[in-house]
Amino acid sequence: MFVINCPFCGEREQSEFKAGGEAHIIRPKQPTELSDDQWAEYLFMRKNIKGIQFERWVHTHGCRKWFNVVRDTSSDKIKAVYKMGEKPPSE
Amino acid sequence: MSKNLRVKTSKFIDETYKVSFKFNGTTYYGYKGDTLASALLANDIHLVGRSFKYHRPRGIMTAGSEEPNAIVQLHNNTSRTEPNVRATEIEIYEGLEASSQNCWPSVNFDIGGINNFLSPILPAGFYYKTFMWPANFWEKYEYFIRKSAGLGKSPTETDPDIYEHKYIHCDVLIIGAGISGIMAARTAAKNGFKTLLVDEKSYLGGSTIYQNSEQFKINNQISNSWLEKEINEIKKFENLEIKTRTSVAAFHGYNFLLARENLTDHLPLDQRINKTRQRLLKIRAKKVITATGALERPLIFDNNDRPGILLSSAIEKYANLFGVACGEKNVLFTNNDSAYETAISLYQKGINIEAIIDNREEIDSKLIKETEKNNIKIYKGFTVVNTFGYKRINKISIMQLSKDGQKVVGSKISIACDCLGISGGWTPAVHLFTQSGGKLKFRDEDQVFIPDIYPSDQISIGSCNGDFTLDEIISSIPNKLKEFLNIKKTDYENLEIYSSFNKSKRNIWLLPSDKVIGKTKPFVDYQNDATAKDIKLALREGFRSIEHVKRYTTTGMGTDQGKLGNMHALGIISETAGSKMGELGTTTFRPPYTPLTFGTIVGRNVGEFFDIFRKTPVHDWHVKNKAEFENVGQWKRAWYYPKDGENMHEAVQRESKAARDSAGILDASTLGKIDIQGTDASEFLNRVYTNAWSKLAIGKCRYGLMLNEDGMVYDDGVTTRLDENHYIMTTTTGGAATVLGKLEDYLQTEWPELDVYLTSVTDHYATISVCGPSSKKIVSQVIPELDFSDESFPHMSFKNAKIDKIKCRVMRISFTGEHSYEINVQANYGKSVWEKCMEAGKEFNITPYGTETMHLLRAEKGFIIVGQDTDATMTPIDLQMDWIVSKKKYDFIGKRSLYRSDTIKDDRKQLVGLLTENPDEVLEEGAQIVADIKKSPVEMLGHVTSSYYSPNLKKSIALGVVRGGKNMMGQKLIIPMENKQINVTVADPVFLDKENKRLNA
């Protein structure tokens, strides 16, 4: 069980959080102008990387805030945590 | 009468405290401090159980948690009975009753023993191969296989004991209180770390504490007395917590560990009352020091499993710690120096040793010279080729090993004995390290896996790290601790060590025999009866992966998880397959390290605490009025209110009729309620619901449908505009939490620019729904100040009001199709408002109704229940609810998906009404719907989602989803049931009051 450093509350047990899938997938501003394929790309296509993955987490049993986590899926090491809207760390 | 094999007792045993216990019905005596195993051995009892497959007699093999054979059932046929308890771990107490497992009628005469003679036809995979055909015979086979499988018997009565969970946070956790763990504990504690030291045994000091020999000295003191002083030192630290009888079960990532602390298992039953039996410790440690030691390896030779054959280290422990001789004619068989430690211990205690058989030819360590001084015969370069004696070993035969160790040469020598100690060297206990994600490396020189890459802030020290000798252990620990704990010095620099142990070893995984392999029984996994022959067979049959061989032969799959034999299995596989040990890897060590009771796992979460349940503010009234309850999520909802002798059907029919004829009352408090405020609240609702919200006037209510981004219906409910920037949204009971979560997600991540605040107020309000033609009269009496005229208070509108001085919100909304009102009041007044409604409704025969009647009433009106009439594949169009999908809105969640190529297909499953040919026939929910029963295979068009007998329409009604159902109005379909076919006609899903006249009745 990981310890996640919530950017609002600090270090908490993983059981207080929920994972929300891949991060930085932006909902298209004009969905009606997209083709089926383009919409499907947004709707269904997600990466499943062995290694560094950018993902969304929410502190469900805490502040209820969403934020981003950079996690190495092969070791579960969390490399970085940052708020929604902030730029992902480059390294 | 049995013999007494107690020799000079040790200080670990309280000779003044005699303990009586029963084994297989006979009373025996031991001393306080004994384990069941040591007490049995003191009574000269080796035969404890039967093996799993061949029912071979088996005895005590080890002196610890790795025991594969001596597993017993405690207190059979009582509520405290426990199967598969290791006799080597359980401490005896007055009144303990243990019995053998896996044997019938008794351990001495076991019918299943015939399997031993049938073993040539019971190879690995026998069950897989034999009971496959014919397939329909499996049910018959299964009965017998299940009967002969399994070890102990699980209890049938409620567990009377108390269990609990506890969280512990510490700086340094040390697992194992052997010499390494004690040194680490003292160092960590002295440097101010909040330290926790745990050990599965009842005493501290590991194996060093009973190593009473001039051959092992630290600073000129015998190692055990040196360690004893260290232990006394560490007990003084206030920042060091010591837990004995505590076994770490699991080592997870981020240094999260689970351990079981055993608090009462060593106490007589009458002293356990009202005490916690076991505690599951959930430990989060900043740093972990693993000092779990090593397990001695057995040797693999023909008939190496007879009662009386023990690990050499176990014999030493029984002699030194418990003062028990395991036999009177002892022989030791070894490939390394460890057995000589045992020999010296036995000699000191005056226990007779017949001979030592050593695989090694050229050996000359100080330890061996010391042994030879005592006139103990050593056969160098020899191996045991066979053993004799059915229920107890009585003889071995030995032969000389060839130079390459592949064959035996020369003639056989027989040696009589009643106990054989075997030592195949040591295996570091790396189980916890690998559980944590650590990677191992293979050390060729002594054929062991040792920790290589650490996945978290942890180290392994001592023999679990492959440092087996006293000087290696003690000289390596100071530097390791200094680096790991980031400290300048330890108390253990420059200790003077004397150890006569030599590391030389002759490792032969499968010892040669004068017989061919097919004729021998060299056991690798004792508990599951897997032999070297089985492993070789698996390889011949094409299995290559260690994980496959394990499952096929069941090697390592017993309750002991193959702690003894797994290394040999690997060795035999690599030798047979010609692959290198290091490349072969190991099987996965999974938690728990030793079995946990279910009680420990669930802790206090039993009975009514198994799962929390939520009660509405009116709950007590429902209980008092004898409601039956239904679980909806975690809620207990009133299901129906049976009146004297009514069954559910009768009650529901009565309730449904009353609601439409006069008045019904429903506790709707469980509906999710979300308070929405902010200047962009209207815009927000526009985006999350399919219909338009901007023009909803203050004081009006509107039904909304919420979709997922994939266009599928997610939730529904009525939302009311309380003020310009203030709404109250209702959700389904089950969807309350997920809807809030989803809305927050969009607000925080997609539309952070919107000024909207969401608050869950589900628990803050009681919601009481009064419906039926008399509803207006009833609520007018409850809230006389309010104008309930249709002009002032039309359908789908809301008013603030007061009942006495208590503020409430009244909505005129309807889920039954009747004229109805919903009163929302602060939760703690819920029950009194409910009672007021009941009082006011008395003259109108107001009838409380539960969820079942609610479902029936809404089905009459064709209203859907999300989750019952929909699954995650229904769009609003599929539900024939096109009217609620705004064409004008540019965007809302799920809009784009409503015209994906898949969602616009005509032949999607669509919601329709179903009427049975026979109006009294009620369909089964979930039943399949077909058009052509003769077609092969029969094409399933859909299924029934809701079905009731409507007392108001006096006929059976149903909703269902049917492929292309929208265009099948009036068409006849078939519901095939087990014994009959039911003919139905596709109909409009609105069965009652299509014109909505009743809303204003």
Coordinates of N, CA, C and O in Angstrom, one line a residue, chain B residues 567-679:
Chain B
M567 N 14.0 -25.2 -2.3 CA 15.3 -25.1 -2.9 C 15.8 -26.4 -3.6 O 16.4 -26.3 -4.7
H568 N 15.4 -27.5 -3.0 CA 15.8 -28.8 -3.6 C 15.0 -29.0 -4.9 O 15.5 -29.5 -5.9
A569 N 13.7 -28.6 -4.9 CA 12.9 -28.7 -6.1 C 13.6 -27.9 -7.3 O 13.8 -28.4 -8.4
L570 N 14.1 -26.7 -6.9 CA 14.8 -25.9 -7.9 C 16.0 -26.6 -8.4 O 16.4 -26.6 -9.6
G571 N 16.8 -27.1 -7.4 CA 18.0 -27.8 -7.7 C 17.8 -28.9 -8.6 O 18.6 -29.1 -9.6
I572 N 16.8 -29.7 -8.3 CA 16.6 -30.9 -9.2 C 16.1 -30.5 -10.6 O 16.6 -31.1 -11.6
I573 N 15.3 -29.5 -10.6 CA 14.9 -29.0 -11.9 C 16.1 -28.5 -12.8 O 16.2 -28.9 -13.9
S574 N 16.9 -27.8 -12.1 CA 18.0 -27.2 -12.9 C 19.0 -28.3 -13.3 O 19.5 -28.3 -14.4
E575 N 19.2 -29.2 -12.4 CA 20.1 -30.4 -12.8 C 19.5 -31.2 -14.0 O 20.2 -31.5 -14.9
T576 N 18.2 -31.5 -13.9 CA 17.6 -32.3 -14.9 C 17.5 -31.6 -16.2 O 17.7 -32.1 -17.2
A577 N 17.1 -30.3 -16.1 CA 16.9 -29.5 -17.3 C 18.2 -28.9 -17.9 O 18.2 -28.4 -19.0
G578 N 19.2 -29.0 -17.1 CA 20.5 -28.5 -17.5 C 20.6 -27.0 -17.6 O 21.3 -26.4 -18.3
S579 N 19.8 -26.4 -16.7 CA 19.8 -24.9 -16.7 C 20.5 -24.5 -15.4 O 20.7 -25.2 -14.5
K580 N 20.9 -23.2 -15.4 CA 21.7 -22.7 -14.2 C 20.7 -22.2 -13.1 O 19.7 -21.6 -13.4
M581 N 21.0 -22.5 -11.9 CA 20.1 -22.2 -10.8 C 19.7 -20.7 -10.8 O 18.5 -20.4 -10.6
G582 N 20.6 -19.8 -10.9 CA 20.4 -18.4 -10.8 C 19.4 -18.0 -11.9 O 18.6 -17.1 -11.7
E583 N 19.5 -18.6 -13.1 CA 18.6 -18.2 -14.2 C 17.2 -18.7 -14.1 O 16.3 -18.2 -14.7
L584 N 17.1 -19.8 -13.3 CA 15.8 -20.4 -13.2 C 14.8 -19.6 -12.3 O 13.6 -19.7 -12.5
G585 N 15.3 -18.7 -11.5 CA 14.5 -17.9 -10.6 C 13.9 -18.8 -9.5 O 14.3 -20.0 -9.4
T586 N 13.0 -18.2 -8.8 CA 12.3 -19.0 -7.7 C 10.8 -18.8 -7.9 O 10.4 -18.0 -8.7
T587 N 10.1 -19.7 -7.2 CA 8.6 -19.4 -7.2 C 8.4 -18.2 -6.4 O 9.3 -17.7 -5.6
T588 N 7.2 -17.6 -6.5 CA 6.9 -16.4 -5.8 C 6.5 -16.7 -4.3 O 5.7 -17.6 -4.1
F589 N 7.2 -16.0 -3.4 CA 6.8 -16.1 -2.0 C 5.7 -15.2 -1.7 O 5.8 -14.0 -1.9
R590 N 4.5 -15.7 -1.4 CA 3.4 -14.9 -1.2 C 3.0 -14.8 0.3 O 3.3 -15.7 1.0
P591 N 2.4 -13.7 0.7 CA 2.0 -13.6 2.1 C 0.8 -14.6 2.3 O 0.1 -14.8 1.3
P592 N 0.5 -15.0 3.5 CA 1.2 -14.8 4.7 C 2.4 -15.8 4.8 O 2.4 -16.9 4.3
Y593 N 3.4 -15.3 5.5 CA 4.6 -16.2 5.8 C 4.2 -17.5 6.5 O 4.6 -18.6 6.1
T594 N 3.4 -17.3 7.6 CA 2.7 -18.5 8.2 C 1.2 -18.2 8.2 O 0.8 -17.0 8.2
P595 N 0.4 -19.2 8.2 CA -1.0 -19.0 8.0 C -1.6 -18.1 9.1 O -1.1 -18.1 10.3
L596 N -2.6 -17.3 8.7 CA -3.3 -16.5 9.7 C -4.7 -17.0 9.9 O -5.3 -17.6 9.0
T597 N -5.3 -16.8 11.1 CA -6.7 -17.2 11.3 C -7.6 -16.2 10.6 O -7.2 -15.0 10.5
F598 N -8.7 -16.6 10.2 CA -9.7 -15.6 9.6 C -10.0 -14.6 10.7 O -10.2 -13.4 10.4
G599 N -10.1 -15.0 11.9 CA -10.4 -14.1 13.0 C -9.4 -12.9 13.0 O -9.8 -11.7 13.2
T600 N -8.2 -13.2 12.8 CA -7.2 -12.1 12.8 C -7.4 -11.2 11.7 O -7.2 -10.0 11.8
I601 N -7.7 -11.8 10.5 CA -7.9 -10.9 9.3 C -9.1 -10.0 9.5 O -9.0 -8.8 9.1
V602 N -10.2 -10.5 10.0 CA -11.4 -9.6 10.1 C -11.4 -8.8 11.3 O -12.1 -7.7 11.4
G603 N -10.7 -9.2 12.4 CA -10.6 -8.4 13.6 C -12.0 -8.2 14.2 O -12.7 -9.1 14.4
R604 N -12.3 -6.9 14.5 CA -13.6 -6.6 15.1 C -14.7 -6.5 14.1 O -15.9 -6.3 14.5
N605 N -14.4 -6.7 12.8 CA -15.5 -6.5 11.8 C -16.3 -7.7 11.7 O -16.4 -8.3 10.6
V606 N -16.9 -8.1 12.7 CA -17.8 -9.3 12.7 C -19.2 -8.9 13.2 O -19.4 -7.9 13.8
G607 N -20.1 -9.8 12.9 CA -21.5 -9.6 13.3 C -22.0 -8.3 12.7 O -21.9 -8.1 11.6
E608 N -22.6 -7.5 13.6 CA -23.2 -6.2 13.1 C -22.1 -5.2 12.6 O -22.5 -4.3 11.9
F609 N -20.9 -5.5 12.9 CA -19.8 -4.6 12.5 C -19.2 -5.1 11.2 O -18.2 -4.5 10.7
F610 N -19.7 -6.2 10.6 CA -19.1 -6.8 9.4 C -19.1 -5.7 8.3 O -18.2 -5.5 7.6
D611 N -20.3 -5.0 8.2 CA -20.4 -4.0 7.2 C -21.2 -2.9 7.9 O -22.2 -3.3 8.5
I612 N -20.9 -1.6 7.8 CA -21.7 -0.6 8.4 C -23.0 -0.6 7.7 O -23.1 -0.9 6.5
F613 N -24.1 -0.2 8.4 CA -25.3 0.1 7.7 C -25.9 1.4 8.1 O -25.6 1.9 9.2
R614 N -26.6 2.1 7.2 CA -27.1 3.4 7.4 C -28.6 3.3 7.7 O -29.3 2.6 7.0
K615 N -29.0 4.1 8.6 CA -30.4 4.1 9.0 C -31.0 5.5 8.7 O -30.3 6.5 8.9
T616 N -32.2 5.6 8.2 CA -32.8 6.9 8.0 C -33.3 7.4 9.3 O -33.4 6.7 10.3
P617 N -33.6 8.7 9.4 CA -34.1 9.3 10.7 C -35.5 8.6 11.1 O -35.8 8.8 12.3
V618 N -36.1 8.0 10.2 CA -37.5 7.4 10.5 C -37.3 5.9 10.8 O -38.3 5.2 11.1
H619 N -36.1 5.4 10.8 CA -35.8 4.0 11.0 C -36.6 3.3 12.1 O -37.2 2.3 12.0
D620 N -36.5 4.0 13.3 CA -37.1 3.4 14.5 C -38.6 3.2 14.3 O -39.2 2.2 14.8
W621 N -39.2 4.1 13.6 CA -40.7 3.9 13.4 C -40.9 2.7 12.5 O -41.8 1.9 12.8
H622 N -40.1 2.5 11.5 CA -40.3 1.4 10.6 C -40.1 0.1 11.4 O -40.9 -0.9 11.2
V623 N -39.1 0.1 12.3 CA -38.9 -1.1 13.1 C -40.1 -1.4 14.0 O -40.6 -2.5 14.0
K624 N -40.6 -0.3 14.6 CA -41.7 -0.5 15.5 C -43.0 -1.0 14.8 O -43.8 -1.7 15.3
N625 N -43.1 -0.6 13.5 CA -44.3 -0.9 12.8 C -44.0 -2.2 11.9 O -44.6 -2.4 10.9
K626 N -43.0 -2.9 12.3 CA -42.7 -4.3 11.8 C -42.4 -4.3 10.3 O -42.9 -5.2 9.5
A627 N -41.7 -3.3 9.8 CA -41.3 -3.3 8.4 C -40.3 -4.4 8.2 O -39.5 -4.7 9.0
E628 N -40.4 -5.0 7.0 CA -39.2 -5.8 6.5 C -38.3 -4.9 5.8 O -38.7 -3.9 5.2
F629 N -37.0 -5.1 6.0 CA -36.0 -4.2 5.4 C -35.3 -4.8 4.2 O -35.1 -6.0 4.1
E630 N -34.8 -3.9 3.4 CA -34.1 -4.3 2.2 C -32.8 -3.5 2.2 O -32.8 -2.4 2.6
N631 N -31.7 -4.2 1.8 CA -30.4 -3.5 1.8 C -30.3 -2.7 0.4 O -30.4 -3.4 -0.6
V632 N -30.1 -1.4 0.5 CA -29.9 -0.7 -0.8 C -28.5 0.0 -0.5 O -28.5 1.0 0.2
G633 N -27.5 -0.5 -1.2 CA -26.2 0.0 -0.9 C -26.0 -0.3 0.6 O -26.2 -1.4 1.1
Q634 N -25.6 0.7 1.4 CA -25.4 0.4 2.8 C -26.7 0.8 3.6 O -26.7 0.6 4.8
W635 N -27.7 1.3 2.9 CA -28.9 1.7 3.6 C -29.7 0.5 4.0 O -29.8 -0.5 3.2
K636 N -30.4 0.6 5.1 CA -31.5 -0.3 5.4 C -32.8 0.4 5.0 O -33.1 1.5 5.6
R637 N -33.5 0.0 4.0 CA -34.7 0.7 3.6 C -35.9 -0.2 3.9 O -35.9 -1.4 3.8
A638 N -37.0 0.4 4.3 CA -38.2 -0.3 4.6 C -38.7 -0.9 3.3 O -38.8 -0.2 2.3
W639 N -38.9 -2.2 3.2 CA -39.2 -2.9 2.0 C -40.7 -3.0 1.8 O -41.3 -2.7 0.8
Y640 N -41.4 -3.5 2.9 CA -42.8 -3.5 2.9 C -43.2 -3.7 4.4 O -42.4 -4.1 5.2
Y641 N -44.5 -3.4 4.6 CA -45.0 -3.5 6.0 C -46.1 -4.5 6.2 O -47.2 -4.2 6.0
P642 N -45.7 -5.8 6.4 CA -46.7 -6.8 6.4 C -47.7 -6.6 7.6 O -47.2 -6.4 8.7
K643 N -49.0 -6.7 7.3 CA -50.0 -6.7 8.4 C -50.3 -8.1 8.7 O -50.2 -9.0 7.9
D644 N -50.8 -8.3 9.9 CA -51.0 -9.7 10.4 C -51.1 -10.8 9.4 O -52.1 -10.9 8.7
G645 N -50.0 -11.5 9.3 CA -50.0 -12.7 8.5 C -49.8 -12.5 7.0 O -49.8 -13.5 6.2
E646 N -49.7 -11.3 6.6 CA -49.5 -11.1 5.1 C -48.2 -11.5 4.7 O -47.2 -11.3 5.4
N647 N -48.1 -12.1 3.5 CA -46.8 -12.3 2.9 C -46.4 -11.0 2.1 O -47.2 -10.1 2.0
M648 N -45.3 -11.1 1.4 CA -44.8 -9.9 0.8 C -45.7 -9.5 -0.4 O -46.1 -8.3 -0.5
H649 N -46.2 -10.4 -1.1 CA -47.1 -10.1 -2.3 C -48.3 -9.4 -1.8 O -48.7 -8.4 -2.3
E650 N -48.9 -10.0 -0.7 CA -50.2 -9.5 -0.2 C -50.0 -8.0 0.3 O -50.8 -7.1 0.1
A651 N -48.9 -7.9 1.0 CA -48.6 -6.5 1.6 C -48.4 -5.5 0.5 O -49.0 -4.4 0.5
V652 N -47.7 -5.9 -0.5 CA -47.4 -4.9 -1.6 C -48.6 -4.6 -2.4 O -48.9 -3.4 -2.8
Q653 N -49.5 -5.6 -2.6 CA -50.7 -5.3 -3.3 C -51.6 -4.3 -2.5 O -52.2 -3.4 -3.1
R654 N -51.7 -4.5 -1.2 CA -52.5 -3.7 -0.4 C -51.9 -2.2 -0.4 O -52.6 -1.3 -0.6
E655 N -50.6 -2.2 -0.2 CA -49.9 -0.9 -0.1 C -50.1 -0.1 -1.5 O -50.4 1.1 -1.5
S656 N -49.9 -0.8 -2.6 CA -50.0 -0.2 -3.9 C -51.4 0.4 -4.2 O -51.6 1.5 -4.7
K657 N -52.4 -0.4 -3.8 CA -53.8 0.0 -4.0 C -54.1 1.2 -3.2 O -54.7 2.2 -3.7
A658 N -53.7 1.2 -1.9 CA -54.0 2.3 -1.0 C -53.3 3.6 -1.5 O -54.0 4.7 -1.5
A659 N -52.1 3.5 -2.1 CA -51.4 4.7 -2.5 C -52.2 5.4 -3.7 O -52.2 6.6 -3.8
R660 N -52.8 4.6 -4.5 CA -53.5 5.2 -5.6 C -55.0 5.5 -5.3 O -55.6 6.4 -5.8
D661 N -55.5 4.8 -4.3 CA -56.9 5.0 -4.0 C -57.1 6.2 -3.0 O -58.1 6.9 -3.1
S662 N -56.1 6.3 -2.1 CA -56.3 7.4 -1.1 C -55.0 8.1 -0.8 O -54.7 9.1 -1.3
A663 N -54.1 7.4 0.0 CA -52.8 8.0 0.3 C -51.8 7.0 0.7 O -52.1 6.0 1.4
G664 N -50.6 7.2 0.3 CA -49.5 6.4 0.7 C -48.3 7.3 1.2 O -48.3 8.5 0.9
I665 N -47.5 6.8 2.1 CA -46.4 7.5 2.6 C -45.1 6.7 2.5 O -45.1 5.5 2.9
L666 N -44.0 7.3 2.0 CA -42.8 6.6 1.8 C -41.6 7.4 2.4 O -41.6 8.6 2.3
D667 N -40.7 6.7 3.0 CA -39.5 7.3 3.6 C -38.5 7.3 2.4 O -37.9 6.3 2.1
A668 N -38.3 8.5 1.9 CA -37.4 8.7 0.7 C -36.1 9.3 1.2 O -35.3 9.9 0.4
S669 N -35.8 9.2 2.5 CA -34.6 9.9 3.0 C -33.3 9.5 2.4 O -32.3 10.2 2.5
T670 N -33.3 8.3 1.9 CA -32.0 7.7 1.4 C -31.6 8.3 0.0 O -30.4 8.1 -0.4
L671 N -32.5 9.0 -0.7 CA -32.1 9.6 -1.9 C -30.9 10.5 -1.7 O -30.9 11.2 -0.7
G672 N -30.0 10.5 -2.7 CA -28.8 11.3 -2.5 C -29.3 12.8 -2.7 O -30.1 13.1 -3.6
K673 N -28.7 13.7 -1.9 CA -29.0 15.1 -2.0 C -27.7 15.9 -2.1 O -26.9 15.8 -1.2
I674 N -27.6 16.7 -3.1 CA -26.4 17.5 -3.3 C -26.8 18.9 -3.4 O -27.6 19.3 -4.2
D675 N -26.3 19.7 -2.5 CA -26.5 21.2 -2.5 C -25.5 21.8 -3.5 O -24.3 21.6 -3.4
I676 N -26.1 22.6 -4.4 CA -25.2 23.2 -5.5 C -25.4 24.7 -5.4 O -26.5 25.2 -5.5
Q677 N -24.3 25.4 -5.2 CA -24.4 26.9 -5.1 C -23.3 27.5 -6.0 O -22.2 26.8 -6.2
G678 N -23.5 28.7 -6.4 CA -22.4 29.4 -7.1 C -23.1 30.1 -8.3 O -24.1 29.7 -8.8
T679 N -22.4 31.1 -8.8 CA -22.9 31.9 -9.9 C -23.0 31.1 -11.2 O -23.8 31.5 -12.1

